[in-house]
mmCIF file of N, CA, C and O in Angstrom:
data_model
loop_
_atom_site.group_PDB
_atom_site.id
_atom_site.type_symbol
_atom_site.label_atom_id
_atom_site.label_comp_id
_atom_site.label_asym_id
_atom_site.label_seq_id
_atom_site.Cartn_x
_atom_site.Cartn_y
_atom_site.Cartn_z
ATOM 1 N N LEU I 241 -9.267 10.711 0.672
ATOM 2 C CA LEU I 241 -8.372 11.591 -0.053
ATOM 3 C C LEU I 241 -8.736 11.549 -1.526
ATOM 4 O O LEU I 241 -8.972 10.491 -2.084
ATOM 5 N N LEU I 242 -8.728 12.697 -2.131
ATOM 6 C CA LEU I 242 -9.121 12.812 -3.526
ATOM 7 C C LEU I 242 -7.921 12.640 -4.459
ATOM 8 O O LEU I 242 -6.766 12.778 -4.043
ATOM 9 N N ALA I 243 -8.202 12.379 -5.726
ATOM 10 C CA ALA I 243 -7.147 12.283 -6.734
ATOM 11 C C ALA I 243 -6.334 13.569 -6.740
ATOM 12 O O ALA I 243 -6.871 14.662 -6.544
ATOM 13 N N ASP I 244 -5.044 13.438 -6.915
ATOM 14 C CA ASP I 244 -4.099 14.558 -6.987
ATOM 15 C C ASP I 244 -3.963 15.353 -5.691
ATOM 16 O O ASP I 244 -3.475 16.488 -5.709
ATOM 17 N N THR I 245 -4.355 14.780 -4.575
ATOM 18 C CA THR I 245 -4.240 15.471 -3.286
ATOM 19 C C THR I 245 -2.814 15.934 -3.023
ATOM 20 O O THR I 245 -2.593 17.029 -2.515
ATOM 21 N N PHE I 246 -1.832 15.123 -3.383
ATOM 22 C CA PHE I 246 -0.435 15.440 -3.076
ATOM 23 C C PHE I 246 0.359 15.851 -4.312
ATOM 24 O O PHE I 246 1.591 15.820 -4.288
ATOM 25 N N SER I 247 -0.302 16.267 -5.362
ATOM 26 C CA SER I 247 0.379 16.538 -6.632
ATOM 27 C C SER I 247 1.429 17.645 -6.546
ATOM 28 O O SER I 247 2.369 17.664 -7.321
ATOM 29 N N GLY I 248 1.327 18.555 -5.622
ATOM 30 C CA GLY I 248 2.296 19.638 -5.502
ATOM 31 C C GLY I 248 3.483 19.318 -4.619
ATOM 32 O O GLY I 248 4.363 20.155 -4.430
ATOM 33 N N PHE I 249 3.546 18.107 -4.098
ATOM 34 C CA PHE I 249 4.591 17.737 -3.141
ATOM 35 C C PHE I 249 5.610 16.791 -3.768
ATOM 36 O O PHE I 249 5.911 15.731 -3.229
ATOM 37 N N THR I 250 6.182 17.196 -4.879
ATOM 38 C CA THR I 250 7.057 16.307 -5.641
ATOM 39 C C THR I 250 8.345 15.930 -4.916
ATOM 40 O O THR I 250 8.952 14.921 -5.256
ATOM 41 N N SER I 251 8.767 16.688 -3.930
ATOM 42 C CA SER I 251 10.008 16.385 -3.203
ATOM 43 C C SER I 251 9.767 15.594 -1.918
ATOM 44 O O SER I 251 10.731 15.256 -1.225
ATOM 45 N N LEU I 252 8.521 15.302 -1.611
ATOM 46 C CA LEU I 252 8.191 14.580 -0.376
ATOM 47 C C LEU I 252 8.831 13.200 -0.380
ATOM 48 O O LEU I 252 8.731 12.470 -1.352
ATOM 49 N N ARG I 253 9.483 12.848 0.723
ATOM 50 C CA ARG I 253 10.169 11.558 0.813
ATOM 51 C C ARG I 253 9.445 10.572 1.732
ATOM 52 O O ARG I 253 9.588 9.367 1.571
ATOM 53 N N GLN I 254 8.690 11.063 2.684
ATOM 54 C CA GLN I 254 7.948 10.181 3.600
ATOM 55 C C GLN I 254 6.565 10.761 3.837
ATOM 56 O O GLN I 254 6.426 11.967 4.052
ATOM 57 N N LEU I 255 5.565 9.884 3.806
ATOM 58 C CA LEU I 255 4.189 10.297 4.056
ATOM 59 C C LEU I 255 3.558 9.320 5.030
ATOM 60 O O LEU I 255 3.596 8.106 4.816
ATOM 61 N N THR I 256 3.011 9.856 6.114
ATOM 62 C CA THR I 256 2.362 9.036 7.125
ATOM 63 C C THR I 256 0.908 9.463 7.266
ATOM 64 O O THR I 256 0.627 10.633 7.546
ATOM 65 N N ILE I 257 0.017 8.508 7.072
ATOM 66 C CA ILE I 257 -1.415 8.721 7.271
ATOM 67 C C ILE I 257 -1.877 7.588 8.174
ATOM 68 O O ILE I 257 -2.155 6.481 7.705
ATOM 69 N N GLN I 258 -1.890 7.834 9.476
ATOM 70 C CA GLN I 258 -2.188 6.804 10.463
ATOM 71 C C GLN I 258 -3.322 7.244 11.373
ATOM 72 O O GLN I 258 -3.484 8.432 11.652
ATOM 73 N N PHE I 259 -4.073 6.266 11.859
ATOM 74 C CA PHE I 259 -5.130 6.492 12.858
ATOM 75 C C PHE I 259 -6.139 7.546 12.412
ATOM 76 O O PHE I 259 -6.601 8.354 13.211
ATOM 77 N N THR I 260 -6.474 7.555 11.128
ATOM 78 C CA THR I 260 -7.402 8.562 10.620
ATOM 79 C C THR I 260 -8.823 8.030 10.465
ATOM 80 O O THR I 260 -9.750 8.810 10.299
ATOM 81 N N GLY I 261 -8.963 6.702 10.443
ATOM 82 C CA GLY I 261 -10.275 6.114 10.185
ATOM 83 C C GLY I 261 -10.614 6.048 8.707
ATOM 84 O O GLY I 261 -11.709 5.637 8.342
ATOM 85 N N LEU I 262 -9.689 6.456 7.845
ATOM 86 C CA LEU I 262 -9.934 6.400 6.405
ATOM 87 C C LEU I 262 -10.233 4.977 5.965
ATOM 88 O O LEU I 262 -9.576 4.032 6.395
ATOM 89 N N SER I 263 -11.215 4.844 5.101
ATOM 90 C CA SER I 263 -11.521 3.528 4.553
ATOM 91 C C SER I 263 -11.312 3.497 3.045
ATOM 92 O O SER I 263 -11.336 2.433 2.436
ATOM 93 N N GLN I 264 -11.108 4.646 2.452
ATOM 94 C CA GLN I 264 -10.955 4.699 1.002
ATOM 95 C C GLN I 264 -10.093 5.893 0.611
ATOM 96 O O GLN I 264 -10.207 6.977 1.186
ATOM 97 N N ILE I 265 -9.265 5.671 -0.379
ATOM 98 C CA ILE I 265 -8.474 6.734 -0.990
ATOM 99 C C ILE I 265 -8.687 6.611 -2.491
ATOM 100 O O ILE I 265 -8.559 5.524 -3.053
ATOM 101 N N GLU I 266 -8.994 7.708 -3.137
ATOM 102 C CA GLU I 266 -9.260 7.666 -4.573
ATOM 103 C C GLU I 266 -7.985 7.351 -5.350
ATOM 104 O O GLU I 266 -6.893 7.774 -4.964
ATOM 105 N N PRO I 267 -8.127 6.621 -6.454
ATOM 106 C CA PRO I 267 -6.969 6.363 -7.310
ATOM 107 C C PRO I 267 -6.316 7.685 -7.733
ATOM 108 O O PRO I 267 -6.997 8.657 -8.020
ATOM 109 N N GLY I 268 -4.997 7.685 -7.722
ATOM 110 C CA GLY I 268 -4.261 8.884 -8.119
ATOM 111 C C GLY I 268 -4.055 9.894 -7.014
ATOM 112 O O GLY I 268 -3.478 10.951 -7.247
ATOM 113 N N ALA I 269 -4.492 9.593 -5.796
ATOM 114 C CA ALA I 269 -4.295 10.532 -4.688
ATOM 115 C C ALA I 269 -2.814 10.790 -4.440
ATOM 116 O O ALA I 269 -2.429 11.875 -4.010
ATOM 117 N N PHE I 270 -1.982 9.801 -4.738
ATOM 118 C CA PHE I 270 -0.541 9.935 -4.508
ATOM 119 C C PHE I 270 0.210 10.333 -5.775
ATOM 120 O O PHE I 270 1.433 10.307 -5.806
ATOM 121 N N SER I 271 -0.520 10.716 -6.792
ATOM 122 C CA SER I 271 0.088 11.099 -8.070
ATOM 123 C C SER I 271 1.058 12.260 -7.870
ATOM 124 O O SER I 271 0.766 13.222 -7.164
ATOM 125 N N GLY I 272 2.224 12.135 -8.474
ATOM 126 C CA GLY I 272 3.225 13.195 -8.390
ATOM 127 C C GLY I 272 4.246 13.008 -7.292
ATOM 128 O O GLY I 272 5.199 13.766 -7.206
ATOM 129 N N LEU I 273 4.078 11.993 -6.453
ATOM 130 C CA LEU I 273 5.037 11.757 -5.367
ATOM 131 C C LEU I 273 6.198 10.918 -5.891
ATOM 132 O O LEU I 273 6.448 9.797 -5.457
ATOM 133 N N THR I 274 6.940 11.498 -6.807
ATOM 134 C CA THR I 274 7.990 10.768 -7.509
ATOM 135 C C THR I 274 9.233 10.498 -6.669
ATOM 136 O O THR I 274 10.032 9.627 -7.027
ATOM 137 N N GLN I 275 9.410 11.220 -5.568
ATOM 138 C CA GLN I 275 10.580 11.029 -4.705
ATOM 139 C C GLN I 275 10.234 10.267 -3.426
ATOM 140 O O GLN I 275 11.101 10.084 -2.565
ATOM 141 N N LEU I 276 8.995 9.823 -3.288
ATOM 142 C CA LEU I 276 8.543 9.178 -2.061
ATOM 143 C C LEU I 276 9.315 7.882 -1.811
ATOM 144 O O LEU I 276 9.412 7.026 -2.694
ATOM 145 N N GLU I 277 9.865 7.761 -0.614
ATOM 146 C CA GLU I 277 10.618 6.574 -0.223
ATOM 147 C C GLU I 277 9.849 5.706 0.755
ATOM 148 O O GLU I 277 10.047 4.490 0.792
ATOM 149 N N ALA I 278 8.995 6.307 1.585
ATOM 150 C CA ALA I 278 8.254 5.552 2.593
ATOM 151 C C ALA I 278 6.814 6.049 2.669
ATOM 152 O O ALA I 278 6.573 7.255 2.758
ATOM 153 N N LEU I 279 5.876 5.108 2.627
ATOM 154 C CA LEU I 279 4.457 5.420 2.737
ATOM 155 C C LEU I 279 3.871 4.579 3.851
ATOM 156 O O LEU I 279 3.930 3.354 3.812
ATOM 157 N N GLN I 280 3.335 5.257 4.869
ATOM 158 C CA GLN I 280 2.758 4.576 6.023
ATOM 159 C C GLN I 280 1.256 4.855 6.054
ATOM 160 O O GLN I 280 0.840 5.995 6.256
ATOM 161 N N LEU I 281 0.490 3.804 5.840
ATOM 162 C CA LEU I 281 -0.978 3.894 5.861
ATOM 163 C C LEU I 281 -1.516 2.956 6.937
ATOM 164 O O LEU I 281 -2.473 2.224 6.729
ATOM 165 N N CYS I 282 -0.905 2.984 8.101
ATOM 166 C CA CYS I 282 -1.226 2.050 9.181
ATOM 167 C C CYS I 282 -2.429 2.496 10.006
ATOM 168 O O CYS I 282 -2.728 3.686 10.102
ATOM 169 N N GLU I 283 -3.072 1.490 10.606
ATOM 170 C CA GLU I 283 -4.143 1.716 11.582
ATOM 171 C C GLU I 283 -5.273 2.584 11.036
ATOM 172 O O GLU I 283 -5.738 3.508 11.686
ATOM 173 N N ASN I 284 -5.703 2.280 9.838
ATOM 174 C CA ASN I 284 -6.877 2.915 9.241
ATOM 175 C C ASN I 284 -7.936 1.842 9.045
ATOM 176 O O ASN I 284 -7.886 0.813 9.711
ATOM 177 N N ASN I 285 -8.864 2.047 8.163
ATOM 178 C CA ASN I 285 -9.940 1.074 7.951
ATOM 179 C C ASN I 285 -10.024 0.566 6.514
ATOM 180 O O ASN I 285 -11.108 0.257 6.036
ATOM 181 N N PHE I 286 -8.881 0.483 5.835
ATOM 182 C CA PHE I 286 -8.891 -0.005 4.465
ATOM 183 C C PHE I 286 -9.237 -1.487 4.443
ATOM 184 O O PHE I 286 -8.650 -2.270 5.178
ATOM 185 N N GLN I 287 -10.175 -1.857 3.571
ATOM 186 C CA GLN I 287 -10.541 -3.264 3.424
ATOM 187 C C GLN I 287 -9.923 -3.881 2.185
ATOM 188 O O GLN I 287 -9.752 -5.087 2.104
ATOM 189 N N TRP I 288 -9.622 -3.077 1.192
ATOM 190 C CA TRP I 288 -8.993 -3.559 -0.032
ATOM 191 C C TRP I 288 -8.212 -2.425 -0.668
ATOM 192 O O TRP I 288 -8.463 -1.263 -0.402
ATOM 193 N N LEU I 289 -7.276 -2.787 -1.510
ATOM 194 C CA LEU I 289 -6.465 -1.825 -2.244
ATOM 195 C C LEU I 289 -6.270 -2.338 -3.660
ATOM 196 O O LEU I 289 -6.238 -3.539 -3.890
ATOM 197 N N SER I 290 -6.120 -1.429 -4.595
ATOM 198 C CA SER I 290 -5.794 -1.825 -5.962
ATOM 199 C C SER I 290 -4.615 -0.992 -6.443
ATOM 200 O O SER I 290 -4.271 0.024 -5.844
ATOM 201 N N ALA I 291 -4.014 -1.415 -7.529
ATOM 202 C CA ALA I 291 -2.836 -0.726 -8.064
ATOM 203 C C ALA I 291 -3.140 0.708 -8.463
ATOM 204 O O ALA I 291 -2.264 1.566 -8.419
ATOM 205 N N ASP I 292 -4.385 1.000 -8.840
ATOM 206 C CA ASP I 292 -4.769 2.358 -9.221
ATOM 207 C C ASP I 292 -4.467 3.363 -8.107
ATOM 208 O O ASP I 292 -4.160 4.516 -8.369
ATOM 209 N N LEU I 293 -4.581 2.906 -6.884
ATOM 210 C CA LEU I 293 -4.351 3.777 -5.733
ATOM 211 C C LEU I 293 -2.935 4.351 -5.749
ATOM 212 O O LEU I 293 -2.722 5.503 -5.385
ATOM 213 N N PHE I 294 -1.985 3.557 -6.192
ATOM 214 C CA PHE I 294 -0.586 3.953 -6.131
ATOM 215 C C PHE I 294 -0.066 4.541 -7.436
ATOM 216 O O PHE I 294 1.137 4.777 -7.573
ATOM 217 N N ALA I 295 -0.948 4.799 -8.371
ATOM 218 C CA ALA I 295 -0.545 5.391 -9.656
ATOM 219 C C ALA I 295 0.130 6.739 -9.415
ATOM 220 O O ALA I 295 -0.359 7.563 -8.651
ATOM 221 N N GLY I 296 1.265 6.944 -10.021
ATOM 222 C CA GLY I 296 1.969 8.213 -9.905
ATOM 223 C C GLY I 296 3.058 8.243 -8.858
ATOM 224 O O GLY I 296 3.809 9.208 -8.764
ATOM 225 N N ILE I 297 3.157 7.179 -8.048
ATOM 226 C CA ILE I 297 4.257 7.101 -7.082
ATOM 227 C C ILE I 297 5.492 6.636 -7.837
ATOM 228 O O ILE I 297 5.445 5.690 -8.610
ATOM 229 N N GLY I 298 6.598 7.293 -7.598
ATOM 230 C CA GLY I 298 7.830 6.967 -8.298
ATOM 231 C C GLY I 298 8.442 5.647 -7.856
ATOM 232 O O GLY I 298 8.026 5.039 -6.873
ATOM 233 N N SER I 299 9.463 5.239 -8.552
ATOM 234 C CA SER I 299 10.127 3.961 -8.271
ATOM 235 C C SER I 299 11.041 4.033 -7.051
ATOM 236 O O SER I 299 11.635 3.034 -6.673
ATOM 237 N N SER I 300 11.148 5.186 -6.416
ATOM 238 C CA SER I 300 11.998 5.319 -5.231
ATOM 239 C C SER I 300 11.339 4.774 -3.963
ATOM 240 O O SER I 300 11.988 4.646 -2.935
ATOM 241 N N LEU I 301 10.051 4.417 -4.022
ATOM 242 C CA LEU I 301 9.365 3.882 -2.845
ATOM 243 C C LEU I 301 9.983 2.543 -2.455
ATOM 244 O O LEU I 301 10.035 1.620 -3.256
ATOM 245 N N ASN I 302 10.488 2.452 -1.220
ATOM 246 C CA ASN I 302 11.073 1.196 -0.769
ATOM 247 C C ASN I 302 10.422 0.652 0.490
ATOM 248 O O ASN I 302 10.686 -0.466 0.884
ATOM 249 N N THR I 303 9.551 1.434 1.137
ATOM 250 C CA THR I 303 8.868 0.977 2.342
ATOM 251 C C THR I 303 7.387 1.310 2.242
ATOM 252 O O THR I 303 7.019 2.461 2.011
ATOM 253 N N LEU I 304 6.556 0.282 2.428
ATOM 254 C CA LEU I 304 5.106 0.447 2.433
ATOM 255 C C LEU I 304 4.559 -0.234 3.668
ATOM 256 O O LEU I 304 4.724 -1.440 3.845
ATOM 257 N N GLU I 305 3.927 0.545 4.537
ATOM 258 C CA GLU I 305 3.369 -0.002 5.773
ATOM 259 C C GLU I 305 1.848 0.076 5.720
ATOM 260 O O GLU I 305 1.275 1.159 5.606
ATOM 261 N N LEU I 306 1.213 -1.096 5.786
ATOM 262 C CA LEU I 306 -0.245 -1.204 5.732
ATOM 263 C C LEU I 306 -0.779 -1.940 6.954
ATOM 264 O O LEU I 306 -1.893 -2.466 6.938
ATOM 265 N N ALA I 307 -0.009 -1.992 8.013
ATOM 266 C CA ALA I 307 -0.375 -2.741 9.219
ATOM 267 C C ALA I 307 -1.610 -2.150 9.891
ATOM 268 O O ALA I 307 -1.855 -0.941 9.840
ATOM 269 N N GLY I 308 -2.388 -3.022 10.518
ATOM 270 C CA GLY I 308 -3.493 -2.582 11.353
ATOM 271 C C GLY I 308 -4.680 -1.996 10.619
ATOM 272 O O GLY I 308 -5.390 -1.156 11.169
ATOM 273 N N ASN I 309 -4.905 -2.431 9.414
ATOM 274 C CA ASN I 309 -6.102 -2.018 8.685
ATOM 275 C C ASN I 309 -7.122 -3.153 8.750
ATOM 276 O O ASN I 309 -7.006 -4.043 9.592
ATOM 277 N N GLN I 310 -8.067 -3.137 7.874
ATOM 278 C CA GLN I 310 -9.075 -4.192 7.802
ATOM 279 C C GLN I 310 -8.941 -4.962 6.492
ATOM 280 O O GLN I 310 -9.912 -5.488 5.965
ATOM 281 N N LEU I 311 -7.717 -4.999 5.958
ATOM 282 C CA LEU I 311 -7.495 -5.628 4.662
ATOM 283 C C LEU I 311 -7.895 -7.096 4.703
ATOM 284 O O LEU I 311 -7.466 -7.844 5.577
ATOM 285 N N GLN I 312 -8.709 -7.488 3.742
ATOM 286 C CA GLN I 312 -9.154 -8.874 3.630
ATOM 287 C C GLN I 312 -8.507 -9.560 2.445
ATOM 288 O O GLN I 312 -8.321 -10.769 2.451
ATOM 289 N N TYR I 313 -8.229 -8.792 1.414
ATOM 290 C CA TYR I 313 -7.512 -9.342 0.272
ATOM 291 C C TYR I 313 -6.858 -8.203 -0.501
ATOM 292 O O TYR I 313 -7.200 -7.046 -0.330
ATOM 293 N N LEU I 314 -5.888 -8.552 -1.301
ATOM 294 C CA LEU I 314 -5.188 -7.596 -2.153
ATOM 295 C C LEU I 314 -5.277 -8.108 -3.581
ATOM 296 O O LEU I 314 -5.015 -9.280 -3.847
ATOM 297 N N ARG I 315 -5.648 -7.230 -4.474
ATOM 298 C CA ARG I 315 -5.798 -7.624 -5.874
ATOM 299 C C ARG I 315 -4.444 -7.951 -6.485
ATOM 300 O O ARG I 315 -3.434 -7.330 -6.161
ATOM 301 N N GLU I 316 -4.446 -8.907 -7.372
ATOM 302 C CA GLU I 316 -3.204 -9.343 -7.996
ATOM 303 C C GLU I 316 -2.561 -8.261 -8.855
ATOM 304 O O GLU I 316 -1.362 -8.297 -9.128
ATOM 305 N N ASP I 317 -3.333 -7.248 -9.240
ATOM 306 C CA ASP I 317 -2.736 -6.162 -10.028
ATOM 307 C C ASP I 317 -1.724 -5.357 -9.212
ATOM 308 O O ASP I 317 -0.987 -4.538 -9.752
ATOM 309 N N LEU I 318 -1.637 -5.621 -7.914
ATOM 310 C CA LEU I 318 -0.626 -4.980 -7.064
ATOM 311 C C LEU I 318 0.738 -5.672 -7.160
ATOM 312 O O LEU I 318 1.726 -5.150 -6.658
ATOM 313 N N SER I 319 0.798 -6.839 -7.765
ATOM 314 C CA SER I 319 2.034 -7.628 -7.756
ATOM 315 C C SER I 319 3.218 -6.867 -8.364
ATOM 316 O O SER I 319 4.314 -6.898 -7.817
ATOM 317 N N THR I 320 3.021 -6.182 -9.461
ATOM 318 C CA THR I 320 4.117 -5.432 -10.082
ATOM 319 C C THR I 320 4.573 -4.293 -9.179
ATOM 320 O O THR I 320 5.771 -4.084 -8.976
ATOM 321 N N PHE I 321 3.620 -3.569 -8.611
ATOM 322 C CA PHE I 321 3.952 -2.471 -7.703
ATOM 323 C C PHE I 321 4.689 -2.996 -6.471
ATOM 324 O O PHE I 321 5.726 -2.470 -6.078
ATOM 325 N N PHE I 322 4.157 -4.054 -5.854
ATOM 326 C CA PHE I 322 4.771 -4.615 -4.651
ATOM 327 C C PHE I 322 6.165 -5.176 -4.915
ATOM 328 O O PHE I 322 7.014 -5.147 -4.036
ATOM 329 N N SER I 323 6.402 -5.710 -6.104
ATOM 330 C CA SER I 323 7.686 -6.356 -6.384
ATOM 331 C C SER I 323 8.858 -5.371 -6.348
ATOM 332 O O SER I 323 9.990 -5.777 -6.135
ATOM 333 N N GLY I 324 8.598 -4.089 -6.503
ATOM 334 C CA GLY I 324 9.656 -3.090 -6.454
ATOM 335 C C GLY I 324 9.917 -2.525 -5.072
ATOM 336 O O GLY I 324 10.788 -1.683 -4.894
ATOM 337 N N ILE I 325 9.185 -2.990 -4.072
ATOM 338 C CA ILE I 325 9.304 -2.455 -2.714
ATOM 339 C C ILE I 325 10.122 -3.405 -1.850
ATOM 340 O O ILE I 325 9.888 -4.611 -1.847
ATOM 341 N N GLN I 326 11.057 -2.866 -1.113
ATOM 342 C CA GLN I 326 11.939 -3.691 -0.284
ATOM 343 C C GLN I 326 11.280 -4.152 1.009
ATOM 344 O O GLN I 326 11.541 -5.245 1.485
ATOM 345 N N GLN I 327 10.447 -3.310 1.616
ATOM 346 C CA GLN I 327 9.839 -3.650 2.905
ATOM 347 C C GLN I 327 8.343 -3.365 2.860
ATOM 348 O O GLN I 327 7.935 -2.225 2.615
ATOM 349 N N ILE I 328 7.553 -4.411 3.106
ATOM 350 C CA ILE I 328 6.097 -4.286 3.134
ATOM 351 C C ILE I 328 5.609 -4.842 4.465
ATOM 352 O O ILE I 328 5.904 -5.983 4.808
ATOM 353 N N ASP I 329 4.873 -4.031 5.206
ATOM 354 C CA ASP I 329 4.331 -4.456 6.499
ATOM 355 C C ASP I 329 2.820 -4.648 6.357
ATOM 356 O O ASP I 329 2.085 -3.688 6.127
ATOM 357 N N LEU I 330 2.372 -5.884 6.499
ATOM 358 C CA LEU I 330 0.947 -6.222 6.374
ATOM 359 C C LEU I 330 0.388 -6.815 7.663
ATOM 360 O O LEU I 330 -0.687 -7.421 7.660
ATOM 361 N N GLN I 331 1.081 -6.643 8.760
ATOM 362 C CA GLN I 331 0.642 -7.217 10.040
ATOM 363 C C GLN I 331 -0.717 -6.670 10.471
ATOM 364 O O GLN I 331 -1.122 -5.585 10.068
ATOM 365 N N ARG I 332 -1.386 -7.428 11.322
ATOM 366 C CA ARG I 332 -2.644 -7.035 11.967
ATOM 367 C C ARG I 332 -3.734 -6.635 10.961
ATOM 368 O O ARG I 332 -4.398 -5.625 11.119
ATOM 369 N N ASN I 333 -3.881 -7.443 9.924
ATOM 370 C CA ASN I 333 -4.987 -7.297 8.993
ATOM 371 C C ASN I 333 -5.828 -8.564 9.054
ATOM 372 O O ASN I 333 -5.448 -9.535 9.696
ATOM 373 N N MET I 334 -6.941 -8.552 8.406
ATOM 374 C CA MET I 334 -7.900 -9.662 8.484
ATOM 375 C C MET I 334 -7.976 -10.402 7.151
ATOM 376 O O MET I 334 -9.040 -10.597 6.591
ATOM 377 N N PHE I 335 -6.827 -10.810 6.621
ATOM 378 C CA PHE I 335 -6.779 -11.421 5.311
ATOM 379 C C PHE I 335 -7.606 -12.696 5.235
ATOM 380 O O PHE I 335 -7.602 -13.517 6.148
ATOM 381 N N ASN I 336 -8.303 -12.830 4.128
ATOM 382 C CA ASN I 336 -9.029 -14.036 3.794
ATOM 383 C C ASN I 336 -8.042 -14.897 3.010
ATOM 384 O O ASN I 336 -7.891 -14.720 1.803
ATOM 385 N N CYS I 337 -7.365 -15.782 3.697
ATOM 386 C CA CYS I 337 -6.288 -16.557 3.079
ATOM 387 C C CYS I 337 -6.854 -17.671 2.212
ATOM 388 O O CYS I 337 -7.249 -18.720 2.709
ATOM 389 N N ASP I 338 -6.893 -17.419 0.923
ATOM 390 C CA ASP I 338 -7.354 -18.424 -0.033
ATOM 391 C C ASP I 338 -6.464 -18.334 -1.276
ATOM 392 O O ASP I 338 -5.462 -17.624 -1.284
ATOM 393 N N CYS I 339 -6.839 -19.040 -2.314
ATOM 394 C CA CYS I 339 -5.988 -19.095 -3.508
ATOM 395 C C CYS I 339 -5.832 -17.736 -4.188
ATOM 396 O O CYS I 339 -4.891 -17.534 -4.959
ATOM 397 N N HIS I 340 -6.701 -16.776 -3.889
ATOM 398 C CA HIS I 340 -6.589 -15.452 -4.497
ATOM 399 C C HIS I 340 -5.382 -14.665 -3.974
ATOM 400 O O HIS I 340 -4.986 -13.672 -4.568
ATOM 401 N N LEU I 341 -4.821 -15.114 -2.864
ATOM 402 C CA LEU I 341 -3.630 -14.456 -2.312
ATOM 403 C C LEU I 341 -2.352 -15.246 -2.575
ATOM 404 O O LEU I 341 -1.297 -14.907 -2.046
ATOM 405 N N GLN I 342 -2.442 -16.282 -3.392
ATOM 406 C CA GLN I 342 -1.263 -17.092 -3.710
ATOM 407 C C GLN I 342 -0.131 -16.236 -4.277
ATOM 408 O O GLN I 342 1.025 -16.410 -3.935
ATOM 409 N N TRP I 343 -0.467 -15.272 -5.120
ATOM 410 C CA TRP I 343 0.550 -14.396 -5.717
ATOM 411 C C TRP I 343 1.333 -13.658 -4.636
ATOM 412 O O TRP I 343 2.545 -13.466 -4.750
ATOM 413 N N LEU I 344 0.644 -13.249 -3.568
ATOM 414 C CA LEU I 344 1.292 -12.499 -2.496
ATOM 415 C C LEU I 344 2.229 -13.403 -1.703
ATOM 416 O O LEU I 344 3.344 -13.004 -1.371
ATOM 417 N N ALA I 345 1.789 -14.602 -1.410
ATOM 418 C CA ALA I 345 2.642 -15.556 -0.696
ATOM 419 C C ALA I 345 3.914 -15.824 -1.481
ATOM 420 O O ALA I 345 5.013 -15.859 -0.913
ATOM 421 N N GLU I 346 3.787 -15.981 -2.784
ATOM 422 C CA GLU I 346 4.957 -16.221 -3.620
ATOM 423 C C GLU I 346 5.877 -15.004 -3.656
ATOM 424 O O GLU I 346 7.095 -15.138 -3.616
ATOM 425 N N LEU I 347 5.306 -13.828 -3.712
ATOM 426 C CA LEU I 347 6.095 -12.595 -3.754
ATOM 427 C C LEU I 347 6.858 -12.382 -2.453
ATOM 428 O O LEU I 347 8.017 -11.953 -2.458
ATOM 429 N N LEU I 348 6.233 -12.693 -1.340
ATOM 430 C CA LEU I 348 6.837 -12.428 -0.039
ATOM 431 C C LEU I 348 7.783 -13.532 0.435
ATOM 432 O O LEU I 348 8.454 -13.364 1.445
ATOM 433 N N THR I 349 7.801 -14.630 -0.265
ATOM 434 C CA THR I 349 8.706 -15.724 0.097
ATOM 435 C C THR I 349 10.120 -15.326 -0.268
ATOM 436 O O THR I 349 10.417 -14.983 -1.404
ATOM 437 N N VAL I 350 10.973 -15.369 0.719
ATOM 438 C CA VAL I 350 12.370 -14.998 0.505
ATOM 439 C C VAL I 350 13.127 -16.222 0.021
ATOM 440 O O VAL I 350 13.123 -17.253 0.661
ATOM 441 N N SER I 351 13.770 -16.079 -1.121
ATOM 442 C CA SER I 351 14.574 -17.183 -1.674
ATOM 443 C C SER I 351 16.014 -17.011 -1.252
ATOM 444 O O SER I 351 16.563 -15.915 -1.323
ATOM 445 N N PRO I 352 16.647 -18.101 -0.817
ATOM 446 C CA PRO I 352 18.081 -18.006 -0.473
ATOM 447 C C PRO I 352 18.890 -17.705 -1.722
ATOM 448 O O PRO I 352 18.575 -18.159 -2.807
ATOM 449 N N THR I 353 19.947 -16.935 -1.546
ATOM 450 C CA THR I 353 20.792 -16.594 -2.702
ATOM 451 C C THR I 353 22.037 -17.425 -2.767
ATOM 452 O O THR I 353 22.434 -18.065 -1.850
#
């Protein structure tokens, strides 16, 4: 998907891109999706993601599904973006669990209130 692919869909609330075989999405492809509440990018071939990919998505996003990709690691620049999301699904990925993912473990740890 190219940058600004969804720029005309400002009222879109849910976007599902599943089972497409996509391995890459250009930064800014989701630009303009200011009302997006749920983004499902499951069962594709993504190996990594960076915060640039999600540039332009509004703060209304509360569900991000990335299950069933080929994700091996996530860059720490995603921490700010991820911290605003209520539900993140990362199941069935091939994460390389090392100290580079420590930020994610800390973010996903639920603290008792």
